[in-house]
Structures are given as C-alpha cells and as structure tokens.
Coordinates of C-alpha atoms in Angstrom, one line a residue:
A1160 CA 0.0 0.0 0.0
F1161 CA 1.2 3.5 -0.8
L1162 CA 0.3 6.7 1.1
F1163 CA 0.3 8.6 -2.2
P1164 CA -1.5 7.7 -5.4
L1165 CA 1.7 8.1 -7.5
R1166 CA 5.4 8.0 -7.0
V1167 CA 7.6 9.7 -9.5
C1168 CA 11.2 8.7 -9.9
A1169 CA 13.8 10.4 -12.0
Y1170 CA 17.1 8.8 -12.7
R1171 CA 20.0 10.0 -14.9
I1172 CA 23.4 8.4 -15.3
K1173 CA 26.6 9.4 -17.1
P1174 CA 28.5 7.8 -18.7
R1175 CA 26.9 4.9 -20.5
G1176 CA 29.7 2.6 -19.2
D1177 CA 30.2 0.9 -15.8
P1178 CA 30.7 3.4 -13.0
N1179 CA 33.2 1.1 -11.3
P1180 CA 35.0 3.0 -8.4
V1181 CA 38.3 1.2 -9.3
L1182 CA 38.0 2.1 -12.9
A1183 CA 37.0 5.7 -12.1
G1184 CA 40.0 6.0 -9.8
A1185 CA 42.2 4.9 -12.6
M1186 CA 40.8 7.6 -14.7
G1187 CA 41.5 10.1 -12.1
K1188 CA 37.9 11.0 -11.3
P1189 CA 35.7 9.2 -8.8
P1190 CA 32.1 8.6 -9.6
T1191 CA 29.6 11.1 -8.1
K1192 CA 26.0 10.5 -7.1
H1193 CA 23.4 12.9 -5.9
S1194 CA 20.0 11.9 -4.6
S1195 CA 16.9 13.7 -3.3
E1196 CA 13.3 13.0 -2.4
G1197 CA 10.2 14.9 -1.5
E1198 CA 6.4 14.9 -1.5
N1199 CA 3.3 17.0 -1.5
N1200 CA -0.4 16.2 -1.2
S1201 CA -0.5 14.2 -4.4
V1202 CA 2.9 12.7 -5.3
K1203 CA 6.0 11.4 -3.6
Y1204 CA 9.2 11.4 -5.6
A1205 CA 12.9 10.3 -5.5
A1206 CA 15.6 11.4 -7.9
S1207 CA 19.2 10.3 -8.4
S1208 CA 22.0 11.3 -10.7
M1209 CA 25.4 9.8 -11.3
Q1210 CA 28.3 11.2 -13.3
G1211 CA 30.5 8.1 -13.3
I1212 CA 33.8 8.5 -15.1
A1213 CA 32.7 11.0 -17.7
A1214 CA 34.7 14.2 -17.9
E1215 CA 31.5 16.2 -17.5
M1216 CA 28.0 15.6 -16.2
E1217 CA 25.8 16.5 -19.2
D1218 CA 22.4 15.7 -17.8
A1219 CA 20.0 17.8 -15.7
H1220 CA 16.7 17.5 -14.0
T1221 CA 14.0 19.7 -12.6
I1222 CA 11.4 19.0 -9.9
I1223 CA 8.7 21.5 -8.9
L1224 CA 6.1 20.5 -6.3
Q1225 CA 3.1 22.8 -5.9
E1226 CA 2.0 23.5 -2.4
N1227 CA -1.0 25.2 -0.8
G1228 CA -3.5 22.6 -1.9
I1229 CA -2.7 22.9 -5.6
S1230 CA -2.7 19.4 -7.2
E1231 CA 0.0 19.9 -9.8
S1232 CA 3.7 19.1 -10.0
F1233 CA 6.4 19.2 -12.7
F1234 CA 9.2 16.8 -13.4
G1235 CA 11.8 17.1 -16.2
V1236 CA 14.8 15.1 -17.2
Y1237 CA 17.2 16.4 -19.9
D1238 CA 20.0 14.4 -21.4
G1239 CA 22.7 16.7 -22.9
H1240 CA 25.0 15.8 -25.7
G1241 CA 28.1 17.7 -26.9
G1242 CA 28.2 19.5 -23.6
A1243 CA 26.0 20.3 -20.6
E1244 CA 24.9 23.8 -21.5
V1245 CA 21.7 23.0 -23.5
A1246 CA 20.5 20.5 -20.9
L1247 CA 21.1 23.0 -18.1
Y1248 CA 19.3 25.7 -20.0
C1249 CA 16.3 23.4 -20.5
S1250 CA 16.3 22.5 -16.8
R1251 CA 16.1 26.2 -15.9
Q1252 CA 13.8 27.4 -18.7
F1253 CA 11.4 24.7 -19.9
H1254 CA 8.9 24.8 -17.1
I1255 CA 8.9 28.7 -17.3
E1256 CA 8.1 28.6 -21.0
L1257 CA 5.4 26.0 -20.3
R1258 CA 3.8 28.0 -17.5
Y1259 CA 3.6 31.2 -19.7
H1260 CA 2.2 29.4 -22.8
P1261 CA -1.3 30.6 -23.6
S1262 CA -2.6 26.9 -23.6
Y1263 CA -1.1 26.0 -20.3
R1264 CA -4.4 25.9 -18.4
N1265 CA -6.7 24.5 -21.1
N1266 CA -4.5 22.4 -23.4
L1267 CA -1.4 21.2 -21.6
P1268 CA -0.2 18.9 -24.4
A1269 CA -0.3 21.8 -26.8
A1270 CA 1.5 24.0 -24.3
M1271 CA 4.3 21.4 -23.9
K1272 CA 4.8 21.3 -27.7
G1273 CA 4.9 25.1 -27.8
A1274 CA 7.3 25.3 -25.0
C1275 CA 9.7 22.9 -26.6
S1276 CA 9.6 24.8 -29.9
R1277 CA 10.1 28.1 -28.1
I1278 CA 13.2 26.8 -26.3
D1279 CA 14.6 25.6 -29.6
A1280 CA 13.9 28.9 -31.3
K1281 CA 15.6 30.8 -28.5
L1282 CA 18.7 28.8 -28.9
K1283 CA 18.8 29.7 -32.6
Q1284 CA 18.1 33.4 -32.1
S1285 CA 21.1 34.3 -30.0
D1286 CA 23.6 32.9 -27.5
D1287 CA 22.0 34.6 -24.5
W1288 CA 21.0 31.1 -23.4
R1289 CA 24.6 30.3 -22.5
T1290 CA 24.5 33.0 -19.8
N1291 CA 21.4 31.5 -18.4
A1292 CA 22.6 27.9 -18.5
Y1293 CA 24.2 27.9 -15.1
P1294 CA 22.8 29.1 -11.7
P1295 CA 24.0 32.6 -10.6
G1296 CA 27.4 32.8 -9.2
T1297 CA 28.7 29.6 -10.9
R1298 CA 29.2 30.7 -14.4
K1299 CA 32.5 32.6 -14.0
L1300 CA 34.0 29.7 -12.1
I1301 CA 32.9 27.2 -14.7
K1302 CA 34.2 29.3 -17.5
H1303 CA 37.6 29.7 -15.7
L1304 CA 37.9 26.0 -15.1
S1305 CA 36.7 24.8 -18.5
S1306 CA 39.3 23.9 -21.0
G1307 CA 36.8 24.0 -23.9
V1308 CA 35.1 27.0 -25.6
R1309 CA 31.5 26.0 -25.4
A1310 CA 30.6 28.4 -22.6
V1311 CA 32.2 31.4 -24.3
K1312 CA 29.9 34.0 -25.8
W1313 CA 29.7 34.3 -29.6
P1314 CA 32.8 36.4 -30.4
W1315 CA 32.7 36.4 -34.3
K1316 CA 31.2 38.9 -36.7
T1317 CA 29.7 36.0 -38.8
P1318 CA 26.0 35.3 -38.3
Y1319 CA 25.1 33.3 -35.1
L1320 CA 24.0 29.8 -36.0
G1321 CA 23.0 28.3 -32.7
P1322 CA 24.6 25.3 -31.1
L1323 CA 25.5 23.1 -34.1
Q1324 CA 26.7 20.0 -32.3
E1325 CA 25.2 20.6 -28.8
G1326 CA 21.8 19.6 -27.8
S1327 CA 19.5 17.8 -25.4
T1328 CA 16.6 15.5 -25.0
A1329 CA 13.6 16.4 -22.9
C1330 CA 11.2 14.2 -21.1
V1331 CA 8.8 16.3 -19.0
T1332 CA 5.8 15.2 -16.8
V1333 CA 3.1 17.3 -15.3
V1334 CA 0.9 15.6 -12.7
R1335 CA -2.3 17.6 -12.6
D1336 CA -5.4 16.5 -10.7
N1337 CA -6.3 13.0 -12.0
Q1338 CA -4.1 13.2 -15.1
I1339 CA -0.4 12.5 -16.0
I1340 CA 0.7 14.5 -19.0
V1341 CA 4.1 13.5 -20.5
G1342 CA 6.0 15.2 -23.3
N1343 CA 9.1 13.6 -24.9
I1344 CA 11.7 14.4 -27.5
G1345 CA 14.7 12.2 -28.0
D1346 CA 15.5 8.9 -26.1
T1347 CA 14.9 9.9 -22.5
R1348 CA 12.2 7.4 -21.6
C1349 CA 9.2 7.4 -19.2
V1350 CA 7.7 4.1 -18.1
L1351 CA 4.8 3.3 -15.8
S1352 CA 4.6 0.4 -13.4
M1353 CA 1.1 -1.0 -12.8
G1354 CA 0.2 -3.5 -10.2
G1355 CA -0.8 -3.2 -6.6
E1356 CA -1.7 -5.7 -3.9
G1357 CA -2.7 -9.1 -5.3
Q1358 CA -1.9 -8.1 -8.9
V1359 CA 0.8 -9.0 -11.3
D1360 CA 3.2 -6.1 -11.9
E1361 CA 3.1 -4.7 -15.5
V1362 CA 5.4 -2.2 -17.0
C1363 CA 4.4 -0.1 -20.0
D1364 CA 6.4 2.5 -21.9
I1365 CA 4.6 5.9 -21.8
T1366 CA 7.0 7.4 -24.4
T1367 CA 8.6 6.2 -27.6
D1368 CA 12.3 6.7 -28.2
H1369 CA 13.1 8.8 -31.3
K1370 CA 15.6 6.8 -33.2
P1371 CA 17.0 7.5 -36.8
H1372 CA 16.2 4.0 -38.0
D1373 CA 12.5 4.1 -37.1
E1374 CA 10.5 4.1 -40.4
A1375 CA 8.8 7.5 -40.2
E1376 CA 11.9 9.2 -38.7
E1377 CA 14.3 7.8 -41.4
K1378 CA 11.9 8.8 -44.1
R1379 CA 11.9 12.4 -42.9
I1380 CA 15.7 12.3 -42.5
V1381 CA 16.2 11.1 -46.1
L1382 CA 13.8 13.6 -47.6
A1383 CA 15.7 16.4 -45.8
G1384 CA 18.9 15.2 -47.4
G1385 CA 20.4 13.1 -44.7
K1386 CA 21.4 9.4 -44.4
V1387 CA 21.2 6.9 -41.6
Y1388 CA 24.2 4.7 -41.0
K1389 CA 24.8 1.9 -38.5
D1390 CA 28.1 1.6 -36.6
E1391 CA 30.3 -1.1 -38.0
F1392 CA 32.4 -3.5 -35.9
P1393 CA 35.2 -5.7 -37.3
N1394 CA 34.0 -8.5 -35.1
A1395 CA 30.9 -10.1 -36.6
A1396 CA 29.7 -11.1 -33.1
L1397 CA 29.3 -7.5 -32.2
K1398 CA 27.4 -6.4 -35.3
D1399 CA 24.1 -6.2 -33.4
L1400 CA 25.6 -3.7 -31.0
G1401 CA 25.9 -1.0 -33.7
I1402 CA 24.0 2.2 -33.2
Y1403 CA 22.1 4.0 -36.0
R1404 CA 23.2 7.6 -36.5
I1405 CA 22.2 10.5 -38.7
N1406 CA 25.0 11.1 -41.2
G1407 CA 27.1 8.8 -39.0
K1408 CA 27.0 11.3 -36.1
L1409 CA 23.8 11.7 -34.1
H1410 CA 21.9 8.7 -32.5
I1411 CA 18.6 10.5 -32.0
S1412 CA 16.2 11.9 -34.5
R1413 CA 14.5 14.6 -32.4
A1414 CA 16.2 17.0 -30.0
I1415 CA 16.5 20.5 -28.8
G1416 CA 19.5 22.2 -30.4
Y1417 CA 21.8 20.3 -32.9
F1418 CA 21.3 23.0 -35.6
E1419 CA 23.9 21.2 -37.8
F1420 CA 20.9 19.0 -38.7
K1421 CA 18.4 21.8 -39.0
Q1422 CA 20.0 23.9 -41.8
S1423 CA 17.5 23.5 -44.7
K1424 CA 16.0 26.9 -45.5
T1425 CA 13.2 25.3 -47.6
L1426 CA 11.9 23.1 -44.8
D1427 CA 10.0 23.9 -41.6
D1428 CA 11.1 22.6 -38.3
S1429 CA 8.9 19.4 -38.5
Q1430 CA 10.7 18.4 -41.8
Q1431 CA 14.3 18.9 -40.8
M1432 CA 16.7 15.9 -40.3
V1433 CA 16.4 16.5 -36.6
T1434 CA 13.2 18.2 -35.4
S1435 CA 12.1 19.7 -32.1
N1436 CA 8.6 18.3 -32.6
L1437 CA 7.7 16.9 -29.1
D1438 CA 5.3 13.9 -28.6
T1439 CA 2.8 14.1 -25.8
F1440 CA 0.9 11.5 -23.9
V1441 CA -2.0 11.7 -21.4
V1442 CA -2.7 9.1 -18.8
K1443 CA -5.5 9.1 -16.2
K1444 CA -4.4 8.2 -12.7
N1445 CA -5.9 5.1 -11.1
D1446 CA -5.3 3.0 -8.0
S1447 CA -3.4 0.3 -9.9
M1448 CA -0.5 2.6 -10.7
E1449 CA 2.6 2.0 -8.6
F1450 CA 5.1 4.5 -9.9
L1451 CA 6.3 6.5 -12.9
L1452 CA 10.0 6.3 -13.8
T1453 CA 11.8 8.8 -16.1
A1454 CA 15.4 8.0 -17.0
S1455 CA 18.0 9.1 -19.5
R1456 CA 19.8 6.8 -22.0
G1457 CA 22.4 5.8 -19.4
I1458 CA 19.8 3.6 -17.8
W1459 CA 18.1 2.2 -20.9
S1460 CA 21.3 1.4 -22.7
I1461 CA 21.9 -1.4 -20.2
M1462 CA 18.4 -2.2 -18.9
T1463 CA 15.0 -2.9 -20.4
S1464 CA 11.9 -1.1 -19.2
Q1465 CA 10.8 -4.3 -17.4

C-alpha cells in the first residue's frame, strides 16, 4: 500500500559505461552520485543522478512540487550531448516557457509542444541562453575551469547559427489533478509500473524513443537530405551492437539544439533531419498505478523497461 497515489522517480546516469570505483579512480575522477526525495499532497518522488567516469555531467533534471493545496507538479529530465549547456538551460527554462504558454491551463499537451519549440527557437536566435545555462554565481568559475570553448559568448562577426553540435533530449511530466501528461523528445524514456496488492506487476512505456532507423523518422531524414548509418564493428559477433546515426553522427532523430541537422532553408522545423517536434501522452491516474519512472539513456542502454 502507498500513502500517495503516484510516486515519480527520475534517474539519470553518465556515462553509458560501468561506474566502477576502481576504474573511475584509474581515470583520475571518482564517480559522483546525488539523490533527493520529497512529497506533496498528491505525489512522492525520489531522484538520483550519477556522473560516473565521464569528464562532464551533461544531464540535468528539474522537480517542482506545488503546495498550498494545488494538485500539480512538474518533473523534467534532460540528457545533454556535446556539452551540458543545452540540458542545463532546458532545466532552468522549460517549465517557465510551459507556464507562460497561452494553452497551459486549457490544453497542456499543446503547451508542452509550444514550450519545446520556443526553447529551440531561443537557442537559434542568440547565445544569451549560454549566460542562463548555469545558476547565478557559478558561471565565472565554470568558464575559468573549463578547457573548452563551449561556454564562451559568440565572439565572431559572422551570423550566429545556434549550437551546431550541442543539444539535449527532454522528457517532462506534469501531474495535474487526476491526469499525468508526459512530453518527450529524444531517447529519455518514461515508463509506468502497474500492479498493486494481489496483482501481477506490469510495466508499460509511456514514451517512444526517437531513433533514426524508425521508419517514419528515417523517411523524414532522407527527404531532408540526410542518411542513416549503423556503426560497424570488425568482429561479426558485435554487429548487433551497432548504433544507428544520422550522417554517421547523431543517434537520436528529435532533439532541442543540434542545428547542424536543421539547416535547410526550404523546410520547416517538422521536416528537418532533426526536429524539435515533441510527442505528448495523457494518462489518467488510477489505484493500480505503482510508480512512474523517467530516466536518460544511461539507464536504458543497459536495462530494459521491465
């Protein structure tokens, strides 16, 4: 029995490999893990993130619990690629864009789609988002310590193009009254565990991963001038481990950012090789629901939904 009708869990792990302490020590950086939990009158959540041996933690998450009797909460997991900046920006801005969308109260799925498109548009308009990627007081330190140039403001006189090879997934959930509304772009997955006392547990995927080799996704990619390649391994026994990538580079077909794959001037956003078109799903809460789990690819690359 659960005291709350729904538990929401958010997990994100970097890197994709084994966060073995011995291996991490050999790499000169111990694995780090941060966990939190909380609750309000309608949900109870737990969240955990682990960097592992990666040089940089590129994921981010946001949890907002409404109080004062308001039955609404927001959860977001963002898996960054090519750097952490886009994911961090999404974690600080997505829920704000969502809240101020005209359809927020009456049509939340439409508001989620609009917020995602708005975030993508802001990335392309200027690099002001880089300033807003990090919490106040940390940016100067990060810029000083970073050996890369990703966090530097756009210094050239040529037109600003947006983050060409940086981007992020987004899997956001709003629990409102008796509904669970989920929006997804990329391969950060949301699953629901059904069961309860005296019942057989059942796990169902709420979201669908956006992969380049999916029929509809690949058709759009090809029409936009791209190609889908699968990683090749010299060992035949490893051939099934190959990952499908757009132009041999990107392993997801929808994302925020990645403007290298959104360059066609004759196509709108929904027709580009990589699109920011977010899918939405609405589920009604019931007593058979045990918990909702949202996790980045670091989990799903080594575990099934079950």
